[in-house]
Amino acid sequence: MVFESSVRYVAEMIIESKKTVALTGAGISTESGIPDFRGPEGLWKKIDPRLVTIQSFRMFPEVFWYFIAERFESLMKAQPNKAHYALAELEKIGKLSSIITQNVDGLHFKAGSKNVIELHGNMREAICMNCSTIVPMDEALKMAKRNYYLPMCKSCGGILKANVILFNEPLPKEAIEKALCESRTCDLMLVIGTSLQVYPAAYMPAIAKQRGAKLAIINMEPTPLDDSADVVIHAKAGEVLPVIVGIIKEKLMRAS
Ligand code: APR
């Protein structure tokens, strides 16, 4: 299927869909200047992912705060790109039920999306490993810099951790349950900017497919689910999604 017809086909699928859900990954934020993890310039090509397991955090929290701190600062300055705004527009016109995101950058919220399920937590805040007190991230980063990259909880003296899910750490129960419910009840899942290498996020499209949903994958590189998808577009999300939303709005306007 050539590019134009694939884009048109995804637009048709969304128009006909009763419930469309999007699963997004780091690839949707690269056009906002945030590197992804496994793409050609991915973060895991520069930082050893073993640095961001919950075990390594417990042993060397300062290392986490030192190496990761500047990433959080650049994340906080990042702005949504056309792909984020396109999904927010889809939600606004009633054609997107929810976004299940693996991203911690908060850019879907910044773009105006409301129903966003953050599977891997968020970088807006830090959490005390002892008493679960929540602290805004900018406050935690200031404390980290003032205290040799070891921010401590003001309530109990426990160590603060960014409220993002590290490798080998359980995912937030409520987020998982909501994501599973959305995946089981949608009739179309848009899979955008993810290599589908990390579970349980990567289960969601398979669960949707199992329940009879259609799959549309928009990703720069091939993914393990390409063969079972109804349509695959290997292109930039920021280029494809605005065109899809434009086609949908034009068709809905003509039909009204
Ligand atoms: N448009 C579309 N796809 C893109 C774009 C873009 N502009 N930029 C990059 N991509 C693709 C890359 O080709 C890659 O296949 O997005 C995918 C991003 O994959 P990963 O870097 O593996 O990111 P993700 O799938 O979100 O990783 C999942 O792994 O490291 C953990 O917790 C981390 O949430 C992350 C999880």
mmCIF file of C-alpha atoms and ligand atoms in Angstrom:
data_model
loop_
_atom_site.group_PDB
_atom_site.id
_atom_site.type_symbol
_atom_site.label_atom_id
_atom_site.label_comp_id
_atom_site.label_asym_id
_atom_site.label_seq_id
_atom_site.Cartn_x
_atom_site.Cartn_y
_atom_site.Cartn_z
ATOM 1 C CA MET A 1 0.000 0.000 0.000
ATOM 2 C CA VAL A 2 1.603 3.294 -0.978
ATOM 3 C CA PHE A 3 1.963 6.131 1.513
ATOM 4 C CA GLU A 4 -0.987 8.300 0.383
ATOM 5 C CA SER A 5 -3.441 5.387 0.259
ATOM 6 C CA SER A 6 -2.207 4.149 3.679
ATOM 7 C CA VAL A 7 -2.796 7.586 5.178
ATOM 8 C CA ARG A 8 -6.254 7.757 3.608
ATOM 9 C CA TYR A 9 -7.007 4.213 4.842
ATOM 10 C CA VAL A 10 -6.084 5.113 8.458
ATOM 11 C CA ALA A 11 -8.331 8.180 8.243
ATOM 12 C CA GLU A 12 -11.223 5.984 6.998
ATOM 13 C CA MET A 13 -10.614 3.467 9.814
ATOM 14 C CA ILE A 14 -10.769 6.237 12.416
ATOM 15 C CA ILE A 15 -13.969 7.696 10.911
ATOM 16 C CA GLU A 16 -15.645 4.260 10.922
ATOM 17 C CA SER A 17 -14.306 3.324 14.367
ATOM 18 C CA LYS A 18 -16.629 3.446 17.372
ATOM 19 C CA LYS A 19 -13.706 3.535 19.806
ATOM 20 C CA THR A 20 -10.155 4.405 18.789
ATOM 21 C CA VAL A 21 -7.307 4.198 21.309
ATOM 22 C CA ALA A 22 -3.708 5.301 20.722
ATOM 23 C CA LEU A 23 -0.593 3.667 22.202
ATOM 24 C CA THR A 24 2.357 6.052 22.012
ATOM 25 C CA GLY A 25 6.053 5.729 22.727
ATOM 26 C CA ALA A 26 9.187 7.861 22.722
ATOM 27 C CA GLY A 27 9.075 8.161 18.933
ATOM 28 C CA ILE A 28 6.166 10.600 19.117
ATOM 29 C CA SER A 29 8.361 13.016 21.091
ATOM 30 C CA THR A 30 11.558 12.946 18.997
ATOM 31 C CA GLU A 31 10.236 15.822 16.863
ATOM 32 C CA SER A 32 10.046 17.786 20.119
ATOM 33 C CA GLY A 33 13.795 17.307 20.525
ATOM 34 C CA ILE A 34 13.584 14.414 23.008
ATOM 35 C CA PRO A 35 15.703 11.434 21.906
ATOM 36 C CA ASP A 36 14.021 8.047 21.931
ATOM 37 C CA PHE A 37 15.619 4.967 23.471
ATOM 38 C CA ARG A 38 16.212 2.414 20.674
ATOM 39 C CA GLY A 39 16.115 4.470 17.478
ATOM 40 C CA PRO A 40 19.357 5.339 15.630
ATOM 41 C CA GLU A 41 20.161 8.167 18.146
ATOM 42 C CA GLY A 42 18.498 6.353 21.055
ATOM 43 C CA LEU A 43 19.383 7.084 24.683
ATOM 44 C CA TRP A 44 20.314 3.452 25.348
ATOM 45 C CA LYS A 45 23.127 3.859 22.836
ATOM 46 C CA LYS A 46 24.642 6.483 25.190
ATOM 47 C CA ILE A 47 23.558 5.462 28.699
ATOM 48 C CA ASP A 48 23.654 1.871 29.947
ATOM 49 C CA PRO A 49 19.976 0.981 30.664
ATOM 50 C CA ARG A 50 21.201 -0.959 33.707
ATOM 51 C CA LEU A 51 21.646 2.487 35.303
ATOM 52 C CA VAL A 52 17.874 2.875 35.349
ATOM 53 C CA THR A 53 16.784 -0.351 37.025
ATOM 54 C CA ILE A 54 15.107 -0.056 40.425
ATOM 55 C CA GLN A 55 17.963 -2.159 41.879
ATOM 56 C CA SER A 56 20.648 0.245 40.647
ATOM 57 C CA PHE A 57 18.598 3.180 41.931
ATOM 58 C CA ARG A 58 18.455 1.636 45.403
ATOM 59 C CA MET A 59 22.249 1.063 45.369
ATOM 60 C CA PHE A 60 23.348 4.323 43.717
ATOM 61 C CA PRO A 61 20.527 6.907 43.835
ATOM 62 C CA GLU A 62 23.044 9.737 43.338
ATOM 63 C CA VAL A 63 24.100 8.264 39.973
ATOM 64 C CA PHE A 64 20.470 8.232 38.840
ATOM 65 C CA TRP A 65 19.924 11.823 39.908
ATOM 66 C CA TYR A 66 23.211 12.980 38.362
ATOM 67 C CA PHE A 67 22.914 11.259 34.947
ATOM 68 C CA ILE A 68 19.191 11.580 34.604
ATOM 69 C CA ALA A 69 18.769 15.109 36.037
ATOM 70 C CA GLU A 70 19.787 16.937 32.854
ATOM 71 C CA ARG A 71 17.454 14.670 30.854
ATOM 72 C CA PHE A 72 14.554 15.762 33.032
ATOM 73 C CA GLU A 73 15.545 19.418 32.622
ATOM 74 C CA SER A 74 15.517 19.149 28.810
ATOM 75 C CA LEU A 75 12.236 17.170 29.027
ATOM 76 C CA MET A 76 10.603 19.935 31.067
ATOM 77 C CA LYS A 77 11.576 22.552 28.436
ATOM 78 C CA ALA A 78 10.251 20.424 25.536
ATOM 79 C CA GLN A 79 7.074 21.479 23.756
ATOM 80 C CA PRO A 80 4.459 19.277 22.049
ATOM 81 C CA ASN A 81 4.927 18.743 18.308
ATOM 82 C CA LYS A 82 2.374 18.383 15.488
ATOM 83 C CA ALA A 83 1.819 14.714 16.323
ATOM 84 C CA HIS A 84 0.777 15.485 19.914
ATOM 85 C CA TYR A 85 -1.525 18.274 18.734
ATOM 86 C CA ALA A 86 -3.057 16.010 16.078
ATOM 87 C CA LEU A 87 -4.016 13.425 18.725
ATOM 88 C CA ALA A 88 -5.393 16.173 20.991
ATOM 89 C CA GLU A 89 -7.501 17.393 18.036
ATOM 90 C CA LEU A 90 -8.749 13.836 17.397
ATOM 91 C CA GLU A 91 -9.880 13.607 21.037
ATOM 92 C CA LYS A 92 -11.541 17.047 20.768
ATOM 93 C CA ILE A 93 -13.630 16.026 17.720
ATOM 94 C CA GLY A 94 -14.652 12.839 19.536
ATOM 95 C CA LYS A 95 -12.604 10.419 17.438
ATOM 96 C CA LEU A 96 -10.044 9.324 20.040
ATOM 97 C CA SER A 97 -11.115 7.697 23.311
ATOM 98 C CA SER A 98 -7.753 7.699 25.096
ATOM 99 C CA ILE A 99 -3.999 7.699 24.748
ATOM 100 C CA ILE A 100 -1.992 4.991 26.495
ATOM 101 C CA THR A 101 1.493 6.433 26.659
ATOM 102 C CA GLN A 102 4.860 4.984 27.692
ATOM 103 C CA ASN A 103 6.273 8.500 27.785
ATOM 104 C CA VAL A 104 6.967 10.443 30.973
ATOM 105 C CA ASP A 105 7.370 13.834 29.256
ATOM 106 C CA GLY A 106 3.771 14.969 29.765
ATOM 107 C CA LEU A 107 3.615 16.348 26.193
ATOM 108 C CA HIS A 108 0.199 14.826 25.470
ATOM 109 C CA PHE A 109 -1.259 16.837 28.372
ATOM 110 C CA LYS A 110 0.645 19.944 27.246
ATOM 111 C CA ALA A 111 -0.894 19.535 23.763
ATOM 112 C CA GLY A 112 -4.385 19.486 25.297
ATOM 113 C CA SER A 113 -5.175 15.754 25.435
ATOM 114 C CA LYS A 114 -7.288 14.947 28.493
ATOM 115 C CA ASN A 115 -7.657 11.151 28.663
ATOM 116 C CA VAL A 116 -4.008 10.103 28.880
ATOM 117 C CA ILE A 117 -2.892 6.953 30.714
ATOM 118 C CA GLU A 118 0.763 7.301 31.790
ATOM 119 C CA LEU A 119 1.895 3.668 32.010
ATOM 120 C CA HIS A 120 5.486 4.530 33.013
ATOM 121 C CA GLY A 121 4.715 7.380 35.396
ATOM 122 C CA ASN A 122 5.659 10.979 34.849
ATOM 123 C CA MET A 123 8.607 13.318 35.335
ATOM 124 C CA ARG A 124 6.501 16.140 36.774
ATOM 125 C CA GLU A 125 7.070 14.847 40.278
ATOM 126 C CA ALA A 126 9.277 12.789 42.579
ATOM 127 C CA ILE A 127 8.069 10.309 45.201
ATOM 128 C CA CYS A 128 9.535 9.328 48.576
ATOM 129 C CA MET A 129 10.678 5.701 48.549
ATOM 130 C CA ASN A 130 9.682 5.458 52.218
ATOM 131 C CA CYS A 131 6.437 7.354 52.791
ATOM 132 C CA SER A 132 5.295 7.981 49.161
ATOM 133 C CA THR A 133 5.118 11.771 49.694
ATOM 134 C CA ILE A 134 4.935 13.470 46.280
ATOM 135 C CA VAL A 135 7.287 16.401 45.556
ATOM 136 C CA PRO A 136 7.240 18.576 42.393
ATOM 137 C CA MET A 137 10.201 17.630 40.161
ATOM 138 C CA ASP A 138 11.744 21.106 40.049
ATOM 139 C CA GLU A 139 11.840 21.149 43.860
ATOM 140 C CA ALA A 140 13.381 17.643 43.951
ATOM 141 C CA LEU A 141 16.005 18.636 41.353
ATOM 142 C CA LYS A 142 16.964 21.690 43.440
ATOM 143 C CA MET A 143 17.267 19.472 46.521
ATOM 144 C CA ALA A 144 19.345 16.970 44.499
ATOM 145 C CA LYS A 145 21.805 19.676 43.432
ATOM 146 C CA ARG A 146 21.999 21.086 46.969
ATOM 147 C CA ASN A 147 22.590 17.679 48.552
ATOM 148 C CA TYR A 148 25.159 15.864 46.365
ATOM 149 C CA TYR A 149 22.434 14.516 44.077
ATOM 150 C CA LEU A 150 20.620 12.831 46.968
ATOM 151 C CA PRO A 151 17.239 14.541 47.470
ATOM 152 C CA MET A 152 15.644 13.543 50.770
ATOM 153 C CA CYS A 153 11.989 13.655 51.779
ATOM 154 C CA LYS A 154 11.216 16.593 54.121
ATOM 155 C CA SER A 155 8.542 14.541 55.920
ATOM 156 C CA CYS A 156 10.485 11.387 56.788
ATOM 157 C CA GLY A 157 14.051 11.739 55.463
ATOM 158 C CA GLY A 158 13.502 8.973 52.914
ATOM 159 C CA ILE A 159 15.160 9.098 49.493
ATOM 160 C CA LEU A 160 13.201 10.712 46.676
ATOM 161 C CA LYS A 161 12.879 8.980 43.307
ATOM 162 C CA ALA A 162 11.506 10.468 40.097
ATOM 163 C CA ASN A 163 7.915 9.197 39.795
ATOM 164 C CA VAL A 164 8.833 7.290 36.624
ATOM 165 C CA ILE A 165 8.801 3.511 36.414
ATOM 166 C CA LEU A 166 12.339 2.096 36.305
ATOM 167 C CA PHE A 167 13.216 -1.270 34.795
ATOM 168 C CA ASN A 168 12.126 -4.197 37.073
ATOM 169 C CA GLU A 169 9.722 -1.893 38.916
ATOM 170 C CA PRO A 170 5.976 -2.696 38.955
ATOM 171 C CA LEU A 171 3.786 -0.396 36.868
ATOM 172 C CA PRO A 172 1.108 1.748 38.550
ATOM 173 C CA LYS A 173 -1.866 -0.612 39.120
ATOM 174 C CA GLU A 174 -4.556 1.899 38.176
ATOM 175 C CA ALA A 175 -2.789 2.838 34.915
ATOM 176 C CA ILE A 176 -2.401 -0.795 33.915
ATOM 177 C CA GLU A 177 -6.045 -1.576 34.636
ATOM 178 C CA LYS A 178 -7.245 1.446 32.628
ATOM 179 C CA ALA A 179 -4.904 0.588 29.735
ATOM 180 C CA LEU A 180 -6.093 -3.024 29.677
ATOM 181 C CA CYS A 181 -9.730 -1.922 29.743
ATOM 182 C CA GLU A 182 -9.167 0.534 26.846
ATOM 183 C CA SER A 183 -7.247 -2.100 24.850
ATOM 184 C CA ARG A 184 -9.984 -4.713 25.356
ATOM 185 C CA THR A 185 -12.841 -2.407 24.353
ATOM 186 C CA CYS A 186 -11.470 -0.477 21.391
ATOM 187 C CA ASP A 187 -12.141 -1.447 17.778
ATOM 188 C CA LEU A 188 -9.071 0.402 16.478
ATOM 189 C CA MET A 189 -5.655 0.921 18.059
ATOM 190 C CA LEU A 190 -3.198 3.460 16.645
ATOM 191 C CA VAL A 191 0.364 2.406 17.590
ATOM 192 C CA ILE A 192 2.596 5.452 17.262
ATOM 193 C CA GLY A 193 6.353 5.902 17.795
ATOM 194 C CA THR A 194 7.139 2.760 19.761
ATOM 195 C CA SER A 195 9.432 -0.194 19.077
ATOM 196 C CA LEU A 196 7.081 -2.448 21.069
ATOM 197 C CA GLN A 197 10.033 -3.969 22.956
ATOM 198 C CA VAL A 198 8.866 -3.304 26.515
ATOM 199 C CA TYR A 199 6.077 -5.141 28.318
ATOM 200 C CA PRO A 200 3.330 -4.909 29.458
ATOM 201 C CA ALA A 201 2.875 -1.843 27.168
ATOM 202 C CA ALA A 202 3.678 -3.980 24.129
ATOM 203 C CA TYR A 203 0.869 -6.382 25.080
ATOM 204 C CA MET A 204 -1.804 -3.731 24.537
ATOM 205 C CA PRO A 205 -1.952 -3.884 20.699
ATOM 206 C CA ALA A 206 -1.916 -7.698 20.824
ATOM 207 C CA ILE A 207 -4.814 -7.679 23.328
ATOM 208 C CA ALA A 208 -6.744 -5.233 21.146
ATOM 209 C CA LYS A 209 -6.114 -7.381 18.049
ATOM 210 C CA GLN A 210 -7.179 -10.529 19.936
ATOM 211 C CA ARG A 211 -10.490 -8.789 20.738
ATOM 212 C CA GLY A 212 -11.052 -8.084 17.039
ATOM 213 C CA ALA A 213 -9.709 -4.544 16.895
ATOM 214 C CA LYS A 214 -7.863 -3.223 13.858
ATOM 215 C CA LEU A 215 -4.237 -2.073 14.225
ATOM 216 C CA ALA A 216 -2.630 0.901 12.498
ATOM 217 C CA ILE A 217 1.114 1.309 13.153
ATOM 218 C CA ILE A 218 2.865 4.616 12.494
ATOM 219 C CA ASN A 219 6.554 4.136 13.250
ATOM 220 C CA MET A 220 9.836 5.115 11.551
ATOM 221 C CA GLU A 221 11.211 1.583 11.855
ATOM 222 C CA PRO A 222 9.624 -1.888 11.585
ATOM 223 C CA THR A 223 8.035 -3.306 14.750
ATOM 224 C CA PRO A 224 7.336 -6.931 15.803
ATOM 225 C CA LEU A 225 3.627 -6.381 15.104
ATOM 226 C CA ASP A 226 3.965 -4.998 11.570
ATOM 227 C CA ASP A 227 2.919 -8.308 10.020
ATOM 228 C CA SER A 228 -0.274 -8.518 12.044
ATOM 229 C CA ALA A 229 -1.257 -4.855 11.597
ATOM 230 C CA ASP A 230 -4.003 -3.789 9.167
ATOM 231 C CA VAL A 231 -1.858 -0.878 8.003
ATOM 232 C CA VAL A 232 1.757 0.147 8.655
ATOM 233 C CA ILE A 233 3.205 3.548 7.832
ATOM 234 C CA HIS A 234 6.985 3.873 8.253
ATOM 235 C CA ALA A 235 7.179 7.639 8.476
ATOM 236 C CA LYS A 236 7.376 10.493 10.990
ATOM 237 C CA ALA A 237 4.347 10.794 13.238
ATOM 238 C CA GLY A 238 4.574 14.594 13.052
ATOM 239 C CA GLU A 239 4.164 14.403 9.271
ATOM 240 C CA VAL A 240 1.514 11.681 9.066
ATOM 241 C CA LEU A 241 -0.904 12.462 11.894
ATOM 242 C CA PRO A 242 -1.764 16.051 10.882
ATOM 243 C CA VAL A 243 -2.599 14.816 7.343
ATOM 244 C CA ILE A 244 -4.828 12.050 8.758
ATOM 245 C CA VAL A 245 -6.654 14.505 11.038
ATOM 246 C CA GLY A 246 -7.058 16.929 8.113
ATOM 247 C CA ILE A 247 -8.712 14.220 5.977
ATOM 248 C CA ILE A 248 -11.019 13.218 8.857
ATOM 249 C CA LYS A 249 -12.125 16.786 9.573
ATOM 250 C CA GLU A 250 -12.783 17.451 5.888
ATOM 251 C CA LYS A 251 -14.876 14.251 5.530
ATOM 252 C CA LEU A 252 -16.815 14.906 8.747
ATOM 253 C CA MET A 253 -17.507 18.466 7.631
ATOM 254 C CA ARG A 254 -18.780 17.262 4.212
ATOM 255 C CA ALA A 255 -20.940 14.611 5.892
ATOM 256 C CA SER A 256 -22.537 17.099 8.298
HETATM 257 N N1 APR B 1 7.825 9.232 14.107
HETATM 258 C C1 APR B 1 7.540 7.904 14.175
HETATM 259 N N2 APR B 1 8.353 6.994 14.771
HETATM 260 C C2 APR B 1 9.493 7.460 15.329
HETATM 261 C C3 APR B 1 9.862 8.825 15.294
HETATM 262 C C4 APR B 1 8.968 9.724 14.653
HETATM 263 N N3 APR B 1 9.225 11.037 14.562
HETATM 264 N N4 APR B 1 11.064 8.958 15.935
HETATM 265 C C5 APR B 1 11.420 7.715 16.345
HETATM 266 N N5 APR B 1 10.490 6.819 15.978
HETATM 267 C C6 APR B 1 10.440 5.380 16.269
HETATM 268 C C7 APR B 1 11.797 4.712 16.319
HETATM 269 O O1 APR B 1 12.136 4.207 15.035
HETATM 270 C C8 APR B 1 11.528 3.567 17.319
HETATM 271 O O2 APR B 1 11.119 2.385 16.653
HETATM 272 O O3 APR B 1 9.901 5.271 17.575
HETATM 273 C C9 APR B 1 10.370 4.066 18.171
HETATM 274 C C10 APR B 1 10.778 4.395 19.593
HETATM 275 O O4 APR B 1 11.118 3.174 20.221
HETATM 276 P P1 APR B 1 11.888 3.195 21.620
HETATM 277 O O5 APR B 1 13.018 4.133 21.536
HETATM 278 O O6 APR B 1 12.137 1.764 21.990
HETATM 279 O O7 APR B 1 10.835 3.831 22.633
HETATM 280 P P2 APR B 1 9.606 3.125 23.328
HETATM 281 O O8 APR B 1 9.016 2.075 22.452
HETATM 282 O O9 APR B 1 8.720 4.194 23.815
HETATM 283 O O10 APR B 1 10.305 2.418 24.603
HETATM 284 C C11 APR B 1 9.450 1.840 25.562
HETATM 285 O O11 APR B 1 11.351 1.425 26.973
HETATM 286 O O12 APR B 1 13.331 2.232 27.704
HETATM 287 C C12 APR B 1 12.037 2.007 28.086
HETATM 288 O O13 APR B 1 10.753 3.119 29.698
HETATM 289 C C13 APR B 1 11.331 3.290 28.435
HETATM 290 O O14 APR B 1 9.062 3.943 27.928
HETATM 291 C C14 APR B 1 10.253 3.417 27.371
HETATM 292 C C15 APR B 1 10.058 1.980 26.920
#
